[in-house]
PDB file of C-alpha atoms in Angstrom:
ATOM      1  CA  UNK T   1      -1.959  14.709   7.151  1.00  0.00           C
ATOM      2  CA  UNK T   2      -0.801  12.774  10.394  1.00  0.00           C
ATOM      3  CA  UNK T   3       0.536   9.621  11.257  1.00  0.00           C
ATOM      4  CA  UNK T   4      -2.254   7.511  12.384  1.00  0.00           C
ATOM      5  CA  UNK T   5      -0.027   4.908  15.738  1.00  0.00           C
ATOM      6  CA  UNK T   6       2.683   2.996  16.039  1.00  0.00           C
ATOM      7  CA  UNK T   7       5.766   4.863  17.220  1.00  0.00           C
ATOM      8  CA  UNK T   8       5.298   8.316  15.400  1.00  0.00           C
ATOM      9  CA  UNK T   9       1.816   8.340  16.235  1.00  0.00           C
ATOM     10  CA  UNK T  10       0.515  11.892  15.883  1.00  0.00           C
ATOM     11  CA  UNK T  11       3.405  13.282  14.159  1.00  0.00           C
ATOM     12  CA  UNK T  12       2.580  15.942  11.101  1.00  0.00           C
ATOM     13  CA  UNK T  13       3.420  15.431   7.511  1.00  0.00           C
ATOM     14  CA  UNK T  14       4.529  17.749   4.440  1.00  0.00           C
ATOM     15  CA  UNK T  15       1.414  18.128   2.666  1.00  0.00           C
ATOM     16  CA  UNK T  16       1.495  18.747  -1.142  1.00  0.00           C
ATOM     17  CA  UNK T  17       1.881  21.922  -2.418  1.00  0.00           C
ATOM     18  CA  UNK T  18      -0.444  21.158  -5.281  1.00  0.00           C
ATOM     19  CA  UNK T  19      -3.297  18.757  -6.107  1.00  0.00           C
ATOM     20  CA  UNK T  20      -1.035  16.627  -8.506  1.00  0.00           C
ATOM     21  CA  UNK T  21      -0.033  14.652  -5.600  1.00  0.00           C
ATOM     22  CA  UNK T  22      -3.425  12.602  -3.415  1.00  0.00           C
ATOM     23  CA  UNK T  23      -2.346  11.514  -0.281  1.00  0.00           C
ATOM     24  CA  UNK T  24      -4.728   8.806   1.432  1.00  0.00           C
ATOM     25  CA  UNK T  25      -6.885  10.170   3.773  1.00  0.00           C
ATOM     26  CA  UNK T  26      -6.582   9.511   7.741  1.00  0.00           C
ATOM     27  CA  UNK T  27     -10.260   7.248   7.656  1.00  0.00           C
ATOM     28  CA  UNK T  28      -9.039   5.205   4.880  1.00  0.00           C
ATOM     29  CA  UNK T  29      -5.552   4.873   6.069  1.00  0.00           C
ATOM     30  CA  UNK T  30      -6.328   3.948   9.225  1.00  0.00           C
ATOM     31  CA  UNK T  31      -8.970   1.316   7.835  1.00  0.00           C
ATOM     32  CA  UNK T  32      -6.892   0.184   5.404  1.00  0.00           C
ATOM     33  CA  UNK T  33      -3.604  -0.553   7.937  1.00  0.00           C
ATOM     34  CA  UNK T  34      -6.442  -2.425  10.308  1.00  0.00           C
ATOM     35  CA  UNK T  35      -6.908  -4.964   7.750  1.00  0.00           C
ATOM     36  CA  UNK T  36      -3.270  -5.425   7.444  1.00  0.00           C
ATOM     37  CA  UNK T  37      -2.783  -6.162  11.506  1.00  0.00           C
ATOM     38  CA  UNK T  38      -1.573 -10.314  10.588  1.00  0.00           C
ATOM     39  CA  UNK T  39       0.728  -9.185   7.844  1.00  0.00           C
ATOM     40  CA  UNK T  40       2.499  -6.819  10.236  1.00  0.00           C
ATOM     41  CA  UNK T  41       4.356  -8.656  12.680  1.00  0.00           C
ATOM     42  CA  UNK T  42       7.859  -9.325  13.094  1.00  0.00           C
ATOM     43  CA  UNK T  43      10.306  -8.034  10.528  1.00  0.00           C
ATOM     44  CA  UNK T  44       8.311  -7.199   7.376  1.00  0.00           C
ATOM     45  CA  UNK T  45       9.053  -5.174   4.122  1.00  0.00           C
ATOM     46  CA  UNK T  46       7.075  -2.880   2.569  1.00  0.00           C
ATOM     47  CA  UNK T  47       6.945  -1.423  -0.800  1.00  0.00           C
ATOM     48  CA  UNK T  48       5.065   1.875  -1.293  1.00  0.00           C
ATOM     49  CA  UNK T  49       5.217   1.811  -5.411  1.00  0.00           C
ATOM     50  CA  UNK T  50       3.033   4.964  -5.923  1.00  0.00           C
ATOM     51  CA  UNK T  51       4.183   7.038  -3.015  1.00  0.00           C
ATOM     52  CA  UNK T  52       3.356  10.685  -3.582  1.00  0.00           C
ATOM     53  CA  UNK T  53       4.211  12.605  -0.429  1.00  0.00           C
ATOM     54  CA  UNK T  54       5.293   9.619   1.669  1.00  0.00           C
ATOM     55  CA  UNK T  55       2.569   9.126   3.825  1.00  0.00           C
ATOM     56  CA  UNK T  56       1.363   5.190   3.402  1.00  0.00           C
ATOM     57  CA  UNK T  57       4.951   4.179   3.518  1.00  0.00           C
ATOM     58  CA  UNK T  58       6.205   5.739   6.381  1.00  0.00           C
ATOM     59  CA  UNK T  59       2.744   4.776   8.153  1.00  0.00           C
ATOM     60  CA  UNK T  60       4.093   1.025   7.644  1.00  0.00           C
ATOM     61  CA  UNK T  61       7.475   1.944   9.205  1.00  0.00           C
ATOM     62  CA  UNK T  62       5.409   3.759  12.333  1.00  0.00           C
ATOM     63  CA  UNK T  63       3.527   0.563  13.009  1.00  0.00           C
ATOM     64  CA  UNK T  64       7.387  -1.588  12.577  1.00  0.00           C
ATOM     65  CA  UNK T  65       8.151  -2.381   9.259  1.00  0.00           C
ATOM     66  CA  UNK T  66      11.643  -2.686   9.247  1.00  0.00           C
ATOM     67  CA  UNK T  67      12.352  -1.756   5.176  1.00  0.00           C
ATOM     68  CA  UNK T  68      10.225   0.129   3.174  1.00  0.00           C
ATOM     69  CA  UNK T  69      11.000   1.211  -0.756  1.00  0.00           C
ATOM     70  CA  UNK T  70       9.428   4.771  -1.411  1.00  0.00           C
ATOM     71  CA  UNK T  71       8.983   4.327  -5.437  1.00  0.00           C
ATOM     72  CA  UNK T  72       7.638   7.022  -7.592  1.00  0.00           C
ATOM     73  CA  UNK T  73       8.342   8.232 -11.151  1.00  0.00           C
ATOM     74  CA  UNK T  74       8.135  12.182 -10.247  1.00  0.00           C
ATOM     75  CA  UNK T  75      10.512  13.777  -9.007  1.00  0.00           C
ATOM     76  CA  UNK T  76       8.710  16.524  -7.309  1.00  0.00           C
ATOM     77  CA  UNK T  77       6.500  13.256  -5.392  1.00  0.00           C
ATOM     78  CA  UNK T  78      10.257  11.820  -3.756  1.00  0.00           C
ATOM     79  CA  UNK T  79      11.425  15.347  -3.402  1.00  0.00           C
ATOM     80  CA  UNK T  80       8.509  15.703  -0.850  1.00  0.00           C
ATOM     81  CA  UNK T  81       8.636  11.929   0.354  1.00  0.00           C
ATOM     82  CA  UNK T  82      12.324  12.467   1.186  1.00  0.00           C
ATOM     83  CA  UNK T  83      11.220  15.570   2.946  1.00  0.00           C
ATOM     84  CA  UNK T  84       8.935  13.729   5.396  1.00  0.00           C
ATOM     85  CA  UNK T  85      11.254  10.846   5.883  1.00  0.00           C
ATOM     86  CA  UNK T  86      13.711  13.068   6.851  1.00  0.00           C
ATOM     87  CA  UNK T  87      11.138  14.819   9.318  1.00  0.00           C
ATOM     88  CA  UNK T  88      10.566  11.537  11.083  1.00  0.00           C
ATOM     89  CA  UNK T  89      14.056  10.834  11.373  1.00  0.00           C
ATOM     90  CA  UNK T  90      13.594   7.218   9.517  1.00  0.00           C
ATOM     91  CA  UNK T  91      16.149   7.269   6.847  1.00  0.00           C
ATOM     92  CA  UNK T  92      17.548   4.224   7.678  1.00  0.00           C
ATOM     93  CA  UNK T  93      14.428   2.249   7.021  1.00  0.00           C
ATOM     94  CA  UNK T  94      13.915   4.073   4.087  1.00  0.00           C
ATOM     95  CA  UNK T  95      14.702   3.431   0.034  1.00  0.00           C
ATOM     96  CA  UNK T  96      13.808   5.555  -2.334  1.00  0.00           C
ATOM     97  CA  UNK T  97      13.293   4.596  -6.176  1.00  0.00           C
ATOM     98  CA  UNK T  98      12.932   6.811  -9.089  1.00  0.00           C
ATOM     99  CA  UNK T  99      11.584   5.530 -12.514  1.00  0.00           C
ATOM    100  CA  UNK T 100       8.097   3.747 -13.810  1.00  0.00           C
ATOM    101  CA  UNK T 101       6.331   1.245 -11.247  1.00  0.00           C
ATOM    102  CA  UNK T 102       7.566  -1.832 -13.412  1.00  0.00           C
ATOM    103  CA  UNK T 103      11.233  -0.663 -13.427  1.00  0.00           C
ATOM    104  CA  UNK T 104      11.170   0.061  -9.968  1.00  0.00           C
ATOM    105  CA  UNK T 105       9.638  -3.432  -9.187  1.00  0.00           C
ATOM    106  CA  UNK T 106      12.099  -5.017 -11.009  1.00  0.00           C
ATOM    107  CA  UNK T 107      14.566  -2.952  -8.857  1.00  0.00           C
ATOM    108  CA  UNK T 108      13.759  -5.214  -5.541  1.00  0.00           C
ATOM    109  CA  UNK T 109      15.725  -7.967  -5.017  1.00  0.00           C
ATOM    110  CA  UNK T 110      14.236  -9.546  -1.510  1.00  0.00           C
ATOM    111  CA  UNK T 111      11.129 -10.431  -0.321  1.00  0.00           C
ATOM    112  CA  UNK T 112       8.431  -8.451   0.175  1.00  0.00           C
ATOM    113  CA  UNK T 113       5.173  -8.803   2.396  1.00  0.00           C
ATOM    114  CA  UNK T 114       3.193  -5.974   1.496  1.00  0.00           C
ATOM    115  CA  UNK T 115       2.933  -4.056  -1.995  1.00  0.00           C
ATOM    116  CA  UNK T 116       0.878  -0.603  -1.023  1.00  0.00           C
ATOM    117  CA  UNK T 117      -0.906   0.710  -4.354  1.00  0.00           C
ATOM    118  CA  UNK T 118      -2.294   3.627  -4.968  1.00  0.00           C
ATOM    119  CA  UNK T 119      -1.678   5.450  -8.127  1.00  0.00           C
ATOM    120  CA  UNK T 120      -3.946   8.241  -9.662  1.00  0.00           C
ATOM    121  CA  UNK T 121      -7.105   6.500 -10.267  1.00  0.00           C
ATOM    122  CA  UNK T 122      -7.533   7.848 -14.162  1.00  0.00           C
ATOM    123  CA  UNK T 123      -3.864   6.220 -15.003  1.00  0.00           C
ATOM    124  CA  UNK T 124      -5.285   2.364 -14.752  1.00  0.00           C
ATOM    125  CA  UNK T 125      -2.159   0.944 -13.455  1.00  0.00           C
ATOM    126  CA  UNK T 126      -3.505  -1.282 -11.199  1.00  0.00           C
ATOM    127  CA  UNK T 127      -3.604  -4.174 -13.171  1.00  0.00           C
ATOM    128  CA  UNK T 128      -0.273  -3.667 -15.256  1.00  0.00           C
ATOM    129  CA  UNK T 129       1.456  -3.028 -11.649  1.00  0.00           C
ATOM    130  CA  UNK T 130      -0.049  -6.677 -10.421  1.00  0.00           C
ATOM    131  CA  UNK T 131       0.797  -8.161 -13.558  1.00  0.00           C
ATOM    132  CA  UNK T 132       4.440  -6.565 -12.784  1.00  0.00           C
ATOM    133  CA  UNK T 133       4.698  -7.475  -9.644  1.00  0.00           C
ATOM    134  CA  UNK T 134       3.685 -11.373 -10.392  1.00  0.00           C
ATOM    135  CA  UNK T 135       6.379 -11.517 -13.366  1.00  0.00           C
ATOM    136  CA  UNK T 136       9.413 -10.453 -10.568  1.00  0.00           C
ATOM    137  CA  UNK T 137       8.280 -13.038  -8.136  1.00  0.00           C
ATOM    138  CA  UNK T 138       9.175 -10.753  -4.918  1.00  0.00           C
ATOM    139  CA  UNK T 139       5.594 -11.286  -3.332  1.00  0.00           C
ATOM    140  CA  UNK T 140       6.744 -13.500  -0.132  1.00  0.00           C
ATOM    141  CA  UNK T 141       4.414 -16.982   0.193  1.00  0.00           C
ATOM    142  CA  UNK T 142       1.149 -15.346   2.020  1.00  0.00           C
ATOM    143  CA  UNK T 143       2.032 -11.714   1.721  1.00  0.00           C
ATOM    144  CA  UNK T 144      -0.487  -9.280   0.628  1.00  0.00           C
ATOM    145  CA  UNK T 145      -0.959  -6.344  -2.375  1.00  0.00           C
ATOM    146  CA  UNK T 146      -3.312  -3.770  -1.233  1.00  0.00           C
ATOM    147  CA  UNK T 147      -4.902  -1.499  -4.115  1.00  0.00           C
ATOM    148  CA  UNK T 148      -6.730   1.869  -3.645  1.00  0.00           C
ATOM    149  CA  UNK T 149      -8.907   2.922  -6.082  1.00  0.00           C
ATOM    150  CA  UNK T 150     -12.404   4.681  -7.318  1.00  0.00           C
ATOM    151  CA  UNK T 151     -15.043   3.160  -5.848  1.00  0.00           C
ATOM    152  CA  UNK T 152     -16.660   3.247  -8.801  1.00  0.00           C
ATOM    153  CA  UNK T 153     -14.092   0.598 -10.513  1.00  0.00           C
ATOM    154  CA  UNK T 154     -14.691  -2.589  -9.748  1.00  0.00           C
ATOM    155  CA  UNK T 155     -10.855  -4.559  -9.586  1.00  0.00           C
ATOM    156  CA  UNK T 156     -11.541  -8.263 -10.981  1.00  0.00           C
ATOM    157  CA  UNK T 157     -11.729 -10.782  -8.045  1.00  0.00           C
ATOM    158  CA  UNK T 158      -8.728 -12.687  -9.632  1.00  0.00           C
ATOM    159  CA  UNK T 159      -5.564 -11.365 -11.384  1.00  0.00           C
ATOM    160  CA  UNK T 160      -3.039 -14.008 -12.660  1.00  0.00           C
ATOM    161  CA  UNK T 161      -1.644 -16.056  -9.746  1.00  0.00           C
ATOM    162  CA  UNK T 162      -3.643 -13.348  -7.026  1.00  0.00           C
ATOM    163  CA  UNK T 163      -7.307 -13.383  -6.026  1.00  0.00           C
ATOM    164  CA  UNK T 164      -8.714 -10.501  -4.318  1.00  0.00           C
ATOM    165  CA  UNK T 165      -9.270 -11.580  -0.057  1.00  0.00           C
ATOM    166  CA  UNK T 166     -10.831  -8.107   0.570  1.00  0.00           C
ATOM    167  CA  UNK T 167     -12.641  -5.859  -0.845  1.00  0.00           C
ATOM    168  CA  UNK T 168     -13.859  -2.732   0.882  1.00  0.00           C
ATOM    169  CA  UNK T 169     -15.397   0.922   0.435  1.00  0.00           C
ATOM    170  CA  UNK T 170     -15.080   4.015   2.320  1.00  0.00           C
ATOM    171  CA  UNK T 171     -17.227   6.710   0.522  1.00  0.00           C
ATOM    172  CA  UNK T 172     -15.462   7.246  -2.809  1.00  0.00           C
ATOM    173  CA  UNK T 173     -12.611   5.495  -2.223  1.00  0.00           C
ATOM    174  CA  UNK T 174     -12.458   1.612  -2.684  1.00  0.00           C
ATOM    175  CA  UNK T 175      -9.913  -0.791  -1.373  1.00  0.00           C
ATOM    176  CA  UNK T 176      -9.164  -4.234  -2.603  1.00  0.00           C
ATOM    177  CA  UNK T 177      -6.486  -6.863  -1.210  1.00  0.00           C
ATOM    178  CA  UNK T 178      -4.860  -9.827  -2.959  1.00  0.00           C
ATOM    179  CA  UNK T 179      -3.333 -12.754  -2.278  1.00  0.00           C
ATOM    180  CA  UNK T 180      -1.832 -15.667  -3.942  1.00  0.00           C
ATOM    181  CA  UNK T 181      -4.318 -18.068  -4.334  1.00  0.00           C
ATOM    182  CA  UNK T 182      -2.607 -20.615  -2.434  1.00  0.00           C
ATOM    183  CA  UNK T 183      -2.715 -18.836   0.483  1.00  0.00           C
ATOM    184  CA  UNK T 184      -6.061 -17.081   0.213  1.00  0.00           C
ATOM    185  CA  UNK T 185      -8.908 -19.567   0.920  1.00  0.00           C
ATOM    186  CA  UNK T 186      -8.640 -19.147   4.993  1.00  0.00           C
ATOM    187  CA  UNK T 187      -8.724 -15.322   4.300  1.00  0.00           C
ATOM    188  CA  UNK T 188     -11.725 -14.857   2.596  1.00  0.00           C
ATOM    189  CA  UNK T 189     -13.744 -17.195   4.480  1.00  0.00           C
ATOM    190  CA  UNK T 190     -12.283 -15.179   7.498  1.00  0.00           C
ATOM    191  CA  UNK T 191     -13.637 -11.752   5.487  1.00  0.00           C
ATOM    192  CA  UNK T 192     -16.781 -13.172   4.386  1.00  0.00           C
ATOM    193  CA  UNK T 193     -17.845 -14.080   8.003  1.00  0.00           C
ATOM    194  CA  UNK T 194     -16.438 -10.562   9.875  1.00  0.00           C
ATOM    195  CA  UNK T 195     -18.519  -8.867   6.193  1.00  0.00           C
ATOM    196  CA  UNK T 196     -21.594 -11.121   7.595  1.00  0.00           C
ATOM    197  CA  UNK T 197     -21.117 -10.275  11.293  1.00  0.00           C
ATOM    198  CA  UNK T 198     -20.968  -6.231  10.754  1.00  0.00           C
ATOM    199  CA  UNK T 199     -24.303  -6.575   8.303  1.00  0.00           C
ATOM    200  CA  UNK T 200     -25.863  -7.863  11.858  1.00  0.00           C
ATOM    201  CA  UNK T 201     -24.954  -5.173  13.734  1.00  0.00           C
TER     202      UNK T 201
END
């Protein structure tokens, strides 16, 4: 388990010392953080809600994020996220939140561009995080939540106030994107013609 670029490109994580804790995989990751290239510029803020060893989260403060909140509701998950902050020498980017997703979310009091989900696919808290995250109103206007999940569940293509921009699979793994609809329209027609230009390669 690596960091994929940005400025701790290459540099090792803690892995997990059991199989309790998931991390993302490099493919996906790096996938995943390639979709997020225009929501990653200037001063952004990051939450990681489901954060397990670390790794998303302190991907998004490689590539420049300049806050991210490291929330989980084990103790033995921040134990080893605090471990690999520390490693990278990025504690003062770095805010760490014990308790359940929705207290935690409820914990945030500033904007945030970009909600990184992915919670243990048999829990189904996809939905009640998105539903969370809608009621607290933190979202910034345009900013994105990215959910990874089963491939084999498909996340509905609108959730209150969000519609789904992206939707992607990588073997077993699937990857979905929302936006507020206000902001999405320009996004998916953007996806739907880069989907139709890789089916004609």
């Amino acid at each position: 388990m690596r960091i994929n670029a940005g400025e701790l490109k290459g540099r090792r994580l803690l892995s997990p010392r059991n199989d309790r804790i998931r991390p993302t995989n490099d493919k996906v990751k790096e996938a995943m953080f390639s979709m997020l290239l225009p929501w990653m510029e200037g001063d952004f803020t990051v939450v990681d809600l489901f954060t397990g060893s670390g790794n998303l989260g302190i991907e998004a403060i490689s590539r420049g994020a300049k806050r991210v909140f490291f929330s989980d509701s084990s103790r033995e998950s921040l134990s080893l996220a605090r471990e690999n902050i520390s490693l990278c020498g990025v504690e003062d980017r770095a805010i760490l939140l014990n308790g359940d997703f929705k207290s935690n979310i409820k914990r945030i009091n500033e904007p945030v561009d970009i909600y990184l989900l992915d919670p243990p696919y048999a829990d189904g808290c996809i939905l009640p995080a998105l539903q969370a995250i809608e009621e607290k109103g933190n979202l910034r206007p345009g900013g994105v939540i990215v959910c990874e999940h089963s491939h084999k569940d498909r996340l509905p293509e609108e959730v209150g106030s969000f519609v789904a921009i992206k939707d992607r699979k990588y073997g077993a793994i699937g990857v979905t994107i929302y936006q507020q609809k206000a902001y999405a329209a320009s996004a998916v027609e953007n996806d739907t013609a880069k989907s139709r230009e890789e089916s004609d390669v």
